[in-house]
Amino acid sequence: MSTPSREVLPEQNLTSAPVLSRSARPGAKRMTLSCENCQRRKTRPACANCESLGLQCSTRKPKRKRGRHAKVPETAPTESLEGSEHITSPPNVLGIAHTPSRNHIDDGMDDITGVYATHSHERSEVEGIEHLDVPVPSSVPNHSQPFDQVLPNPQPDWSVWDSITPGAVIHHSPFSPGPGIKPLFEALSHGLMTAGILEEHLEYVASCVDLFFQKIYPTYPVVYRPILAEAIDQLAHSVYDLDHKTFALLTATCSYTLAVLPTTTSVNSWPAATVFYRSSRVALAQYAEDDIENPDHTSIVIRMFQSGWAHVAGKRKTSWNMLGECIRLAQAMRLHDESTYSRMSHLEGQMCRRAFWTLYTGDKSSAILGGHPVCLGEKIFRDVVPVEYSVSLGDQDTVQIETGEGTQDMSMLAGFDANQDMWRAAERLLDFDLSRLVSVNGKHEEARRSQTLLDSYLSEFHACLDDLPPCLSLYTGFTPTASSFRFQAETGSPQAPEAMAIQRTNLQVSHLCLKMLITRRIHESQSRSKNGWTQQEEGCETSSFHIAETLCIARDLLYVVHTSSIELIRLNGEACVEKIRLIGASLLELIAKNPNIPAHSALRRYQELFPHILALLDSKASEMTDG
């Protein structure tokens, strides 16, 4: 890039960052007036913030005494570039070029805009540049927010990252020549060392990727493994010309994997997950605007994993905000429309299908567990051909299971697709207008049609998991057919692969949680229509039929938990723990409303068992809710 003839800001040194501190300037005094940079942000500190941020701190306002001021004749608004060097300015402590006059700021806007390329999506930043007297150096980030409390267009807290990796300077523009991701990788390595990771850091990254495909991929099949394998191979050969998108995907994958892994699986997993998360946020910030303008499946997946990390960390609002950005990207890409995929490559189309359906169910889960509105509902399919499910990508989606007939290959997409069918069937019930079941003004025929429709929806929901393979069913090893039925002592069924066990836990816990919600909703609607008041208002006891249904759901859930493990539940994320918590809360509420339940009843025994199970799971999100 040729040097422009007009005066512009000098390029920042990519190997060191100027840091102002009182220890670095012995004898220096803080300013008593606000500098131009502070005035632009409408703050009035004694410039301590400028010192800590490494900003050039100066002001052209002379100190004046109180009282009447002498009139100063106005100077000509225009001045030549050559004459600007005669303008008096404060001493240049750091050796940074003197600030050009306001008239030359507009002339150099093209050059300054290039420096601020990654931050130009914020209107306030662009407007601020147009009125600067002291432009901010390109290596200084925006510190308006803490790092973890990010907006839809991420603006990471660079000071937090720099505090973990002192001396590392991030090159802001991914489109101009520079060291690529080398500063990011060096910062990541230093952060992992600080987090107590002693093994070679690239090997640690590779092991995290292996853990993802072993334990997370069965429920989140949204990453194409060769992409990450190639990135790790390039880093192993000290090739740092990876794009920021691939690096952000790699670190986001590791962050979510380590966040949900039990501590027995990986030592120091949570501090390392935090380092990977911050690295991913920093990498995403390098190309965020271009990514929003030209998204692909990684645009959704990266933010989805970052949202998952925030959810595990107990930052539920931050997690929902990030998930909302994923949903907006999917809507902008029109991933719900099958015709969209005719313009994609085969691989990109398959990954986008998986990303959409993962978002589709995640949106419903967030609405139920967090009380958020549903953004991706059945109504988006009204005027389009709904997107189809993905097909297998070969060995990446295949596991081997042992059956009575020997070893067989099975696709993990069977459980993934069944999860989508289950949530779509439940959505029709949760959105059903139960008031249509009541005959109004003699419209008995309309009420009967509504009841018939509700019965068909209920039958579809209860049967949505009936065709699952035995390893994914509620009662594993049991096949309800005449030709395959065996007594347990005769079967000797081998243990299912871990991938199938993870999917089974997710499917069955979600199905029982939805069944509890639907059962309670229908029961409350029927009680309200028959009696004209709610049980909560009148303190009426619950019907024995509803108590029996609730007891059956709770018993099935305890069986799923019993035949699973704490690790399998945790690997399904905080959402799985919250579903168990929701069923337990419904059970305890039922007991509180019905004090006459006998002490020997199973409900009384479950009253102590569910809190015990939740304590074993150690849910951060549940702790935040309880608090």
Tab-separated table of C-alpha atoms in Angstrom, residues 172-610:
chain	number	residue	atom	x	y	z
A	172	HIS	CA	-7.546	-5.304	13.757
A	173	SER	CA	-8.160	-5.492	10.037
A	174	PRO	CA	-8.295	-9.000	8.531
A	175	PHE	CA	-8.214	-7.577	5.022
A	176	SER	CA	-4.868	-5.771	5.157
A	177	PRO	CA	-1.389	-7.328	5.151
A	178	GLY	CA	-0.276	-8.465	8.568
A	179	PRO	CA	0.678	-11.420	10.695
A	180	GLY	CA	-2.697	-13.162	10.197
A	181	ILE	CA	-3.810	-15.152	13.214
A	182	LYS	CA	-0.342	-15.486	14.711
A	183	PRO	CA	-0.994	-12.856	17.437
A	184	LEU	CA	-4.292	-14.584	18.224
A	185	PHE	CA	-2.663	-17.996	18.513
A	186	GLU	CA	0.146	-16.618	20.677
A	187	ALA	CA	-2.446	-14.957	22.904
A	188	LEU	CA	-4.354	-18.239	23.096
A	189	SER	CA	-1.210	-20.159	24.070
A	190	HIS	CA	-0.374	-17.677	26.799
A	191	GLY	CA	-3.943	-17.814	28.096
A	192	LEU	CA	-3.895	-21.611	28.268
A	193	MET	CA	-0.608	-21.475	30.149
A	194	THR	CA	-2.160	-19.033	32.612
A	195	ALA	CA	-5.160	-21.380	32.959
A	196	GLY	CA	-2.858	-24.187	34.094
A	197	ILE	CA	-2.708	-26.230	30.879
A	198	LEU	CA	0.752	-27.798	30.947
A	199	GLU	CA	0.676	-29.996	27.851
A	200	GLU	CA	1.644	-28.701	24.423
A	201	HIS	CA	-1.106	-26.299	23.463
A	202	LEU	CA	-1.706	-27.465	19.907
A	203	GLU	CA	-2.013	-31.040	21.149
A	204	TYR	CA	-4.483	-29.781	23.738
A	205	VAL	CA	-6.547	-28.123	20.990
A	206	ALA	CA	-6.519	-31.361	18.986
A	207	SER	CA	-7.657	-33.347	22.035
A	208	CYS	CA	-10.518	-30.877	22.569
A	209	VAL	CA	-11.648	-31.409	18.975
A	210	ASP	CA	-11.537	-35.181	19.485
A	211	LEU	CA	-13.656	-34.818	22.627
A	212	PHE	CA	-16.167	-32.711	20.714
A	213	PHE	CA	-16.745	-35.349	18.060
A	214	GLN	CA	-16.924	-38.081	20.689
A	215	LYS	CA	-19.278	-36.424	23.155
A	216	ILE	CA	-20.908	-33.279	21.710
A	217	TYR	CA	-21.275	-34.030	18.008
A	218	PRO	CA	-24.101	-36.605	18.475
A	219	THR	CA	-26.459	-33.811	19.562
A	220	TYR	CA	-24.742	-30.967	17.639
A	221	PRO	CA	-23.682	-32.435	14.255
A	222	VAL	CA	-22.946	-28.995	12.842
A	223	VAL	CA	-19.156	-29.078	12.306
A	224	TYR	CA	-17.342	-30.668	9.371
A	225	ARG	CA	-14.325	-32.388	10.869
A	226	PRO	CA	-11.874	-32.012	7.929
A	227	ILE	CA	-12.078	-28.214	8.291
A	228	LEU	CA	-10.798	-28.325	11.869
A	229	ALA	CA	-8.285	-31.076	11.077
A	230	GLU	CA	-6.755	-28.986	8.293
A	231	ALA	CA	-6.576	-25.925	10.554
A	232	ILE	CA	-4.748	-27.865	13.278
A	233	ASP	CA	-2.357	-29.311	10.695
A	234	GLN	CA	-1.482	-25.845	9.406
A	235	LEU	CA	-0.878	-24.527	12.907
A	236	ALA	CA	1.334	-27.536	13.611
A	237	HIS	CA	3.546	-26.487	10.687
A	238	SER	CA	3.611	-22.844	11.888
A	239	VAL	CA	1.415	-21.728	9.002
A	240	TYR	CA	-0.599	-18.770	10.273
A	241	ASP	CA	-2.406	-17.769	7.088
A	242	LEU	CA	-5.686	-19.238	8.336
A	243	ASP	CA	-8.638	-16.935	8.022
A	244	HIS	CA	-10.135	-15.575	11.225
A	245	LYS	CA	-13.363	-17.489	10.560
A	246	THR	CA	-11.684	-20.891	10.788
A	247	PHE	CA	-9.790	-19.862	13.915
A	248	ALA	CA	-13.012	-18.574	15.507
A	249	LEU	CA	-14.749	-21.880	14.691
A	250	LEU	CA	-11.873	-23.900	16.139
A	251	THR	CA	-11.749	-21.980	19.418
A	252	ALA	CA	-15.551	-21.772	19.764
A	253	THR	CA	-15.785	-25.545	19.369
A	254	CYS	CA	-13.187	-26.059	22.085
A	255	SER	CA	-14.825	-23.527	24.403
A	256	TYR	CA	-18.228	-25.218	24.381
A	257	THR	CA	-16.742	-28.705	24.603
A	258	LEU	CA	-14.688	-27.892	27.690
A	259	ALA	CA	-17.567	-25.951	29.250
A	260	VAL	CA	-19.917	-28.936	29.329
A	261	LEU	CA	-17.327	-31.632	30.046
A	262	PRO	CA	-17.326	-32.953	33.618
A	263	THR	CA	-14.233	-32.114	35.635
A	264	THR	CA	-13.404	-35.809	35.760
A	265	THR	CA	-12.839	-35.786	32.007
A	266	SER	CA	-10.523	-32.795	31.715
A	267	VAL	CA	-8.455	-30.986	34.343
A	268	ASN	CA	-8.839	-27.182	34.469
A	269	SER	CA	-11.543	-27.455	31.824
A	270	TRP	CA	-13.488	-24.357	32.865
A	271	PRO	CA	-10.553	-21.874	32.933
A	272	ALA	CA	-9.419	-23.254	29.576
A	273	ALA	CA	-12.970	-22.998	28.206
A	274	THR	CA	-13.034	-19.334	29.203
A	275	VAL	CA	-9.739	-18.703	27.396
A	276	PHE	CA	-11.040	-20.408	24.239
A	277	TYR	CA	-14.288	-18.444	24.471
A	278	ARG	CA	-12.511	-15.095	24.675
A	279	SER	CA	-10.185	-16.052	21.848
A	280	SER	CA	-13.178	-16.965	19.708
A	281	ARG	CA	-14.896	-13.657	20.471
A	282	VAL	CA	-11.768	-11.710	19.573
A	283	ALA	CA	-11.359	-13.628	16.312
A	284	LEU	CA	-15.027	-13.117	15.404
A	285	ALA	CA	-14.716	-9.384	16.008
A	286	GLN	CA	-12.050	-9.186	13.293
A	287	TYR	CA	-14.531	-9.928	10.505
A	288	ALA	CA	-17.945	-9.462	12.176
A	289	GLU	CA	-19.319	-6.923	9.697
A	290	ASP	CA	-18.266	-8.891	6.629
A	291	ASP	CA	-19.600	-12.062	8.256
A	292	ILE	CA	-23.038	-10.539	8.743
A	293	GLU	CA	-23.110	-9.290	5.158
A	294	ASN	CA	-21.955	-12.646	3.723
A	295	PRO	CA	-22.908	-15.383	6.223
A	296	ASP	CA	-22.476	-19.131	5.890
A	297	HIS	CA	-23.088	-22.052	8.227
A	298	THR	CA	-20.034	-21.218	10.365
A	299	SER	CA	-21.521	-17.788	11.072
A	300	ILE	CA	-24.338	-19.529	12.936
A	301	VAL	CA	-22.311	-22.354	14.463
A	302	ILE	CA	-19.668	-20.069	16.002
A	303	ARG	CA	-22.271	-17.893	17.697
A	304	MET	CA	-24.243	-20.975	18.728
A	305	PHE	CA	-21.266	-22.411	20.599
A	306	GLN	CA	-20.520	-19.038	22.168
A	307	SER	CA	-24.142	-18.888	23.316
A	308	GLY	CA	-23.756	-22.376	24.770
A	309	TRP	CA	-20.688	-21.314	26.748
A	310	ALA	CA	-22.588	-18.320	28.152
A	311	HIS	CA	-25.488	-20.602	29.111
A	312	VAL	CA	-23.208	-22.961	31.009
A	313	ALA	CA	-21.611	-19.950	32.709
A	314	GLY	CA	-25.036	-18.913	34.015
A	315	LYS	CA	-25.221	-15.842	31.748
A	316	ARG	CA	-28.726	-16.568	30.530
A	317	LYS	CA	-29.437	-13.123	29.084
A	318	THR	CA	-26.146	-13.075	27.220
A	319	SER	CA	-26.812	-16.569	25.916
A	320	TRP	CA	-30.275	-15.619	24.670
A	321	ASN	CA	-28.889	-12.493	23.018
A	322	MET	CA	-26.305	-14.540	21.112
A	323	LEU	CA	-28.897	-17.149	20.158
A	324	GLY	CA	-31.072	-14.339	18.827
A	325	GLU	CA	-28.259	-13.252	16.542
A	326	CYS	CA	-28.006	-16.816	15.217
A	327	ILE	CA	-31.738	-16.806	14.513
A	328	ARG	CA	-31.552	-13.473	12.681
A	329	LEU	CA	-28.730	-14.785	10.505
A	330	ALA	CA	-30.742	-17.921	9.690
A	331	GLN	CA	-33.739	-15.795	8.773
A	332	ALA	CA	-31.618	-13.516	6.594
A	333	MET	CA	-30.172	-16.572	4.824
A	334	ARG	CA	-33.725	-18.004	4.430
A	335	LEU	CA	-32.589	-21.369	5.683
A	336	HIS	CA	-36.216	-22.378	6.298
A	337	ASP	CA	-36.881	-22.369	2.537
A	338	GLU	CA	-35.853	-25.475	0.595
A	339	SER	CA	-35.293	-23.433	-2.577
A	340	THR	CA	-32.423	-21.607	-0.872
A	341	TYR	CA	-30.271	-24.727	-0.904
A	342	SER	CA	-30.264	-25.012	-4.690
A	343	ARG	CA	-27.745	-22.156	-4.724
A	344	MET	CA	-25.360	-23.826	-2.257
A	345	SER	CA	-22.700	-26.459	-2.624
A	346	HIS	CA	-23.583	-29.918	-1.336
A	347	LEU	CA	-21.438	-29.642	1.801
A	348	GLU	CA	-22.542	-26.105	2.652
A	349	GLY	CA	-26.166	-27.078	2.101
A	350	GLN	CA	-25.940	-30.077	4.435
A	351	MET	CA	-24.262	-28.066	7.190
A	352	CYS	CA	-26.799	-25.235	6.829
A	353	ARG	CA	-29.674	-27.718	7.136
A	354	ARG	CA	-28.225	-29.051	10.366
A	355	ALA	CA	-27.550	-25.574	11.711
A	356	PHE	CA	-31.142	-24.519	10.981
A	357	TRP	CA	-32.784	-27.516	12.641
A	358	THR	CA	-30.489	-27.207	15.655
A	359	LEU	CA	-31.567	-23.576	15.955
A	360	TYR	CA	-35.202	-24.537	15.432
A	361	THR	CA	-35.260	-26.879	18.423
A	362	GLY	CA	-32.965	-24.645	20.467
A	363	ASP	CA	-35.416	-21.789	20.019
A	364	LYS	CA	-38.275	-23.924	21.391
A	365	SER	CA	-36.171	-25.141	24.303
A	366	SER	CA	-35.164	-21.589	25.192
A	367	ALA	CA	-38.790	-20.456	25.022
A	368	ILE	CA	-39.886	-23.176	27.459
A	369	LEU	CA	-36.986	-23.002	29.895
A	370	GLY	CA	-36.277	-19.272	29.753
A	371	GLY	CA	-39.702	-17.822	29.077
A	372	HIS	CA	-38.588	-16.241	25.789
A	373	PRO	CA	-40.864	-15.758	22.781
A	374	VAL	CA	-40.662	-18.327	19.994
A	375	CYS	CA	-38.924	-16.863	16.940
A	376	LEU	CA	-38.803	-19.898	14.630
A	377	GLY	CA	-42.284	-21.397	14.587
A	378	GLU	CA	-44.347	-23.443	12.147
A	379	LYS	CA	-45.661	-20.239	10.598
A	380	ILE	CA	-42.360	-19.606	8.805
A	381	PHE	CA	-43.119	-22.625	6.577
A	382	ARG	CA	-46.525	-21.389	5.394
A	383	ASP	CA	-45.508	-19.826	2.078
A	384	VAL	CA	-42.449	-21.947	1.287
A	385	VAL	CA	-41.419	-25.554	0.896
A	386	PRO	CA	-40.045	-26.510	4.344
A	387	VAL	CA	-36.370	-27.349	4.481
A	388	GLU	CA	-35.640	-31.060	4.451
A	389	TYR	CA	-33.418	-32.912	6.881
A	390	SER	CA	-29.735	-33.453	6.182
A	391	VAL	CA	-28.177	-36.611	4.771
A	392	SER	CA	-25.219	-38.497	6.182
A	393	LEU	CA	-21.682	-37.288	5.506
A	394	GLY	CA	-20.171	-40.753	5.694
A	395	ASP	CA	-17.861	-41.977	8.435
A	396	GLN	CA	-18.277	-38.769	10.424
A	397	ASP	CA	-21.951	-39.599	11.049
A	398	THR	CA	-21.630	-43.371	11.435
A	399	VAL	CA	-21.255	-45.467	14.582
A	400	GLN	CA	-21.095	-49.213	14.999
A	401	ILE	CA	-23.535	-50.975	17.310
A	402	GLU	CA	-23.640	-54.575	18.479
A	403	THR	CA	-26.887	-56.430	17.872
A	404	GLY	CA	-27.992	-60.026	18.092
A	405	GLU	CA	-27.118	-60.345	14.416
A	406	GLY	CA	-23.613	-58.921	14.787
A	407	THR	CA	-22.046	-55.507	14.255
A	408	GLN	CA	-24.045	-52.996	12.240
A	409	ASP	CA	-23.436	-49.446	11.070
A	410	MET	CA	-25.899	-46.838	12.287
A	411	SER	CA	-26.211	-43.169	11.402
A	412	MET	CA	-26.269	-40.677	14.256
A	413	LEU	CA	-28.724	-38.620	12.217
A	414	ALA	CA	-31.476	-41.070	13.210
A	415	GLY	CA	-31.525	-39.642	16.722
A	416	PHE	CA	-30.912	-36.083	15.502
A	417	ASP	CA	-33.884	-36.194	13.105
A	418	ALA	CA	-36.097	-37.849	15.733
A	419	ASN	CA	-35.378	-34.905	18.020
A	420	GLN	CA	-36.696	-32.495	15.376
A	421	ASP	CA	-39.845	-34.592	14.857
A	422	MET	CA	-40.493	-34.622	18.601
A	423	TRP	CA	-40.211	-30.854	19.023
A	424	ARG	CA	-42.350	-30.143	15.966
A	425	ALA	CA	-45.060	-32.475	17.299
A	426	ALA	CA	-44.900	-30.810	20.717
A	427	GLU	CA	-45.097	-27.336	19.190
A	428	ARG	CA	-48.522	-28.077	17.703
A	429	LEU	CA	-49.807	-29.017	21.153
A	430	LEU	CA	-48.227	-26.103	22.984
A	431	ASP	CA	-49.661	-23.646	20.438
A	432	PHE	CA	-53.096	-25.272	20.313
A	433	ASP	CA	-55.922	-22.966	21.372
A	434	LEU	CA	-57.597	-25.022	24.080
A	435	SER	CA	-60.492	-22.572	24.341
A	436	ARG	CA	-61.790	-24.037	21.071
A	437	LEU	CA	-62.754	-27.187	22.986
A	438	VAL	CA	-65.533	-25.329	24.819
A	439	SER	CA	-68.901	-25.074	23.087
A	440	VAL	CA	-69.958	-21.447	22.800
A	441	ASN	CA	-73.435	-20.398	21.638
A	442	GLY	CA	-74.344	-23.972	20.779
A	443	LYS	CA	-71.379	-24.559	18.434
A	444	HIS	CA	-70.947	-28.170	19.492
A	445	GLU	CA	-69.754	-29.354	16.077
A	446	GLU	CA	-66.825	-26.938	16.055
A	447	ALA	CA	-65.832	-28.031	19.559
A	448	ARG	CA	-65.949	-31.697	18.513
A	449	ARG	CA	-63.695	-30.991	15.514
A	450	SER	CA	-61.233	-29.211	17.778
A	451	GLN	CA	-61.243	-32.156	20.193
A	452	THR	CA	-60.597	-34.560	17.307
A	453	LEU	CA	-57.698	-32.424	16.108
A	454	LEU	CA	-56.255	-32.263	19.622
A	455	ASP	CA	-56.509	-36.046	19.965
A	456	SER	CA	-54.611	-36.527	16.705
A	457	TYR	CA	-51.882	-34.141	17.864
A	458	LEU	CA	-51.618	-36.005	21.178
A	459	SER	CA	-51.380	-39.362	19.438
A	460	GLU	CA	-48.681	-38.050	17.120
A	461	PHE	CA	-46.657	-36.692	20.034
A	462	HIS	CA	-46.890	-39.834	22.171
A	463	ALA	CA	-45.892	-42.026	19.218
A	464	CYS	CA	-43.116	-39.831	17.802
A	465	LEU	CA	-40.370	-41.940	19.433
A	466	ASP	CA	-41.922	-45.369	18.935
A	467	ASP	CA	-39.836	-46.251	15.874
A	468	LEU	CA	-36.479	-45.482	17.440
A	469	PRO	CA	-33.765	-48.153	17.472
A	470	PRO	CA	-33.614	-50.033	20.804
A	471	CYS	CA	-30.420	-48.226	21.844
A	472	LEU	CA	-32.292	-44.880	21.718
A	473	SER	CA	-35.573	-45.989	23.256
A	474	LEU	CA	-36.695	-45.420	26.818
A	475	TYR	CA	-36.237	-49.073	27.751
A	476	THR	CA	-32.940	-50.015	26.155
A	477	GLY	CA	-32.452	-53.602	25.064
A	478	PHE	CA	-36.207	-54.184	24.853
A	479	THR	CA	-37.768	-54.736	21.411
A	480	PRO	CA	-41.596	-54.942	21.520
A	481	THR	CA	-42.013	-57.352	18.592
A	482	ALA	CA	-42.894	-61.062	18.601
A	483	SER	CA	-39.823	-62.036	16.618
A	484	SER	CA	-37.327	-60.064	18.712
A	485	PHE	CA	-38.753	-60.362	22.217
A	486	ARG	CA	-36.367	-61.924	24.738
A	487	PHE	CA	-36.172	-62.126	28.512
A	488	GLN	CA	-33.462	-59.936	29.990
A	489	ALA	CA	-31.509	-62.934	31.312
A	490	GLU	CA	-31.376	-64.330	27.784
A	491	THR	CA	-30.339	-61.211	25.939
A	492	GLY	CA	-26.921	-60.266	27.268
A	493	SER	CA	-27.274	-57.007	25.361
A	494	PRO	CA	-23.964	-55.215	24.808
A	495	GLN	CA	-23.596	-51.641	25.952
A	496	ALA	CA	-24.626	-49.027	23.387
A	497	PRO	CA	-21.964	-46.708	21.923
A	498	GLU	CA	-21.451	-43.498	23.840
A	499	ALA	CA	-22.790	-41.408	20.953
A	500	MET	CA	-26.092	-43.296	21.069
A	501	ALA	CA	-26.230	-43.068	24.868
A	502	ILE	CA	-25.813	-39.284	24.665
A	503	GLN	CA	-28.597	-39.019	22.089
A	504	ARG	CA	-30.876	-41.273	24.144
A	505	THR	CA	-30.492	-39.103	27.236
A	506	ASN	CA	-31.267	-35.958	25.253
A	507	LEU	CA	-34.280	-37.453	23.464
A	508	GLN	CA	-35.930	-39.093	26.458
A	509	VAL	CA	-35.406	-36.213	28.902
A	510	SER	CA	-36.765	-33.724	26.347
A	511	HIS	CA	-39.755	-35.948	25.550
A	512	LEU	CA	-40.685	-36.376	29.211
A	513	CYS	CA	-40.288	-32.654	29.880
A	514	LEU	CA	-42.581	-31.795	26.978
A	515	LYS	CA	-45.049	-34.457	28.103
A	516	MET	CA	-45.158	-32.882	31.563
A	517	LEU	CA	-45.805	-29.414	30.129
A	518	ILE	CA	-48.521	-30.621	27.760
A	519	THR	CA	-50.250	-32.717	30.427
A	520	ARG	CA	-50.273	-29.842	32.902
A	521	ARG	CA	-51.525	-27.358	30.313
A	522	ILE	CA	-54.427	-29.560	29.224
A	523	HIS	CA	-55.366	-30.376	32.817
A	524	GLU	CA	-55.418	-26.712	33.842
A	525	SER	CA	-57.512	-25.803	30.802
A	526	GLN	CA	-60.041	-28.543	31.512
A	527	SER	CA	-60.340	-27.557	35.169
A	528	ARG	CA	-60.828	-23.928	34.224
A	529	SER	CA	-63.522	-24.668	31.655
A	530	LYS	CA	-65.446	-27.044	33.932
A	531	ASN	CA	-65.324	-25.073	37.160
A	532	GLY	CA	-64.868	-21.508	35.966
A	533	TRP	CA	-61.885	-20.919	38.232
A	534	THR	CA	-58.315	-22.041	38.543
A	535	GLN	CA	-57.119	-24.438	41.169
A	536	GLN	CA	-54.525	-21.983	42.326
A	537	GLU	CA	-57.195	-19.397	43.115
A	538	GLU	CA	-59.536	-21.777	44.954
A	539	GLY	CA	-57.013	-24.197	46.460
A	540	CYS	CA	-58.794	-27.186	44.955
A	541	GLU	CA	-56.966	-30.489	45.028
A	542	THR	CA	-55.779	-32.050	41.788
A	543	SER	CA	-57.647	-34.946	40.228
A	544	SER	CA	-56.291	-38.416	40.895
A	545	PHE	CA	-55.922	-38.997	37.146
A	546	HIS	CA	-53.557	-36.031	36.763
A	547	ILE	CA	-51.574	-37.121	39.830
A	548	ALA	CA	-51.171	-40.579	38.292
A	549	GLU	CA	-49.970	-39.085	34.993
A	550	THR	CA	-47.452	-36.883	36.777
A	551	LEU	CA	-46.209	-39.823	38.810
A	552	CYS	CA	-45.721	-41.890	35.644
A	553	ILE	CA	-43.694	-39.117	33.983
A	554	ALA	CA	-41.534	-38.653	37.078
A	555	ARG	CA	-40.887	-42.401	37.333
A	556	ASP	CA	-39.860	-42.605	33.670
A	557	LEU	CA	-37.516	-39.656	34.099
A	558	LEU	CA	-35.874	-41.246	37.117
A	559	TYR	CA	-35.400	-44.413	35.083
A	560	VAL	CA	-33.680	-42.418	32.311
A	561	VAL	CA	-31.423	-40.719	34.850
A	562	HIS	CA	-30.713	-44.056	36.526
A	563	THR	CA	-29.743	-45.766	33.264
A	564	SER	CA	-27.686	-42.782	32.142
A	565	SER	CA	-24.902	-41.136	34.107
A	566	ILE	CA	-24.048	-37.687	35.409
A	567	GLU	CA	-21.551	-37.326	32.579
A	568	LEU	CA	-24.133	-38.130	29.883
A	569	ILE	CA	-26.546	-35.580	31.336
A	570	ARG	CA	-23.894	-32.881	31.588
A	571	LEU	CA	-22.706	-33.541	28.045
A	572	ASN	CA	-26.167	-32.532	26.838
A	573	GLY	CA	-25.650	-29.067	28.302
A	574	GLU	CA	-27.456	-26.913	30.820
A	575	ALA	CA	-30.726	-27.276	28.910
A	576	CYS	CA	-30.908	-30.977	29.818
A	577	VAL	CA	-30.363	-30.189	33.502
A	578	GLU	CA	-33.045	-27.487	33.385
A	579	LYS	CA	-35.552	-29.931	31.878
A	580	ILE	CA	-34.965	-32.314	34.781
A	581	ARG	CA	-35.325	-29.373	37.137
A	582	LEU	CA	-38.616	-28.344	35.481
A	583	ILE	CA	-40.101	-31.815	35.979
A	584	GLY	CA	-38.944	-31.826	39.590
A	585	ALA	CA	-40.459	-28.379	40.173
A	586	SER	CA	-43.792	-29.512	38.693
A	587	LEU	CA	-43.755	-32.530	40.986
A	588	LEU	CA	-43.033	-30.460	44.092
A	589	GLU	CA	-45.742	-27.965	43.129
A	590	LEU	CA	-48.236	-30.808	42.809
A	591	ILE	CA	-47.325	-32.095	46.281
A	592	ALA	CA	-47.664	-28.606	47.770
A	593	LYS	CA	-51.157	-28.212	46.294
A	594	ASN	CA	-52.243	-31.624	47.562
A	595	PRO	CA	-51.198	-31.971	51.223
A	596	ASN	CA	-53.437	-35.025	51.686
A	597	ILE	CA	-51.227	-37.274	49.558
A	598	PRO	CA	-50.282	-40.270	51.771
A	599	ALA	CA	-46.813	-40.238	53.269
A	600	HIS	CA	-46.032	-43.650	51.784
A	601	SER	CA	-46.850	-42.460	48.270
A	602	ALA	CA	-44.104	-42.506	45.643
A	603	LEU	CA	-44.596	-38.760	45.214
A	604	ARG	CA	-43.414	-38.241	48.798
A	605	ARG	CA	-40.272	-40.252	48.121
A	606	TYR	CA	-39.583	-38.288	44.941
A	607	GLN	CA	-39.908	-35.076	46.961
A	608	GLU	CA	-36.461	-35.707	48.445
A	609	LEU	CA	-34.940	-37.508	45.469
A	610	PHE	CA	-35.223	-34.766	42.838
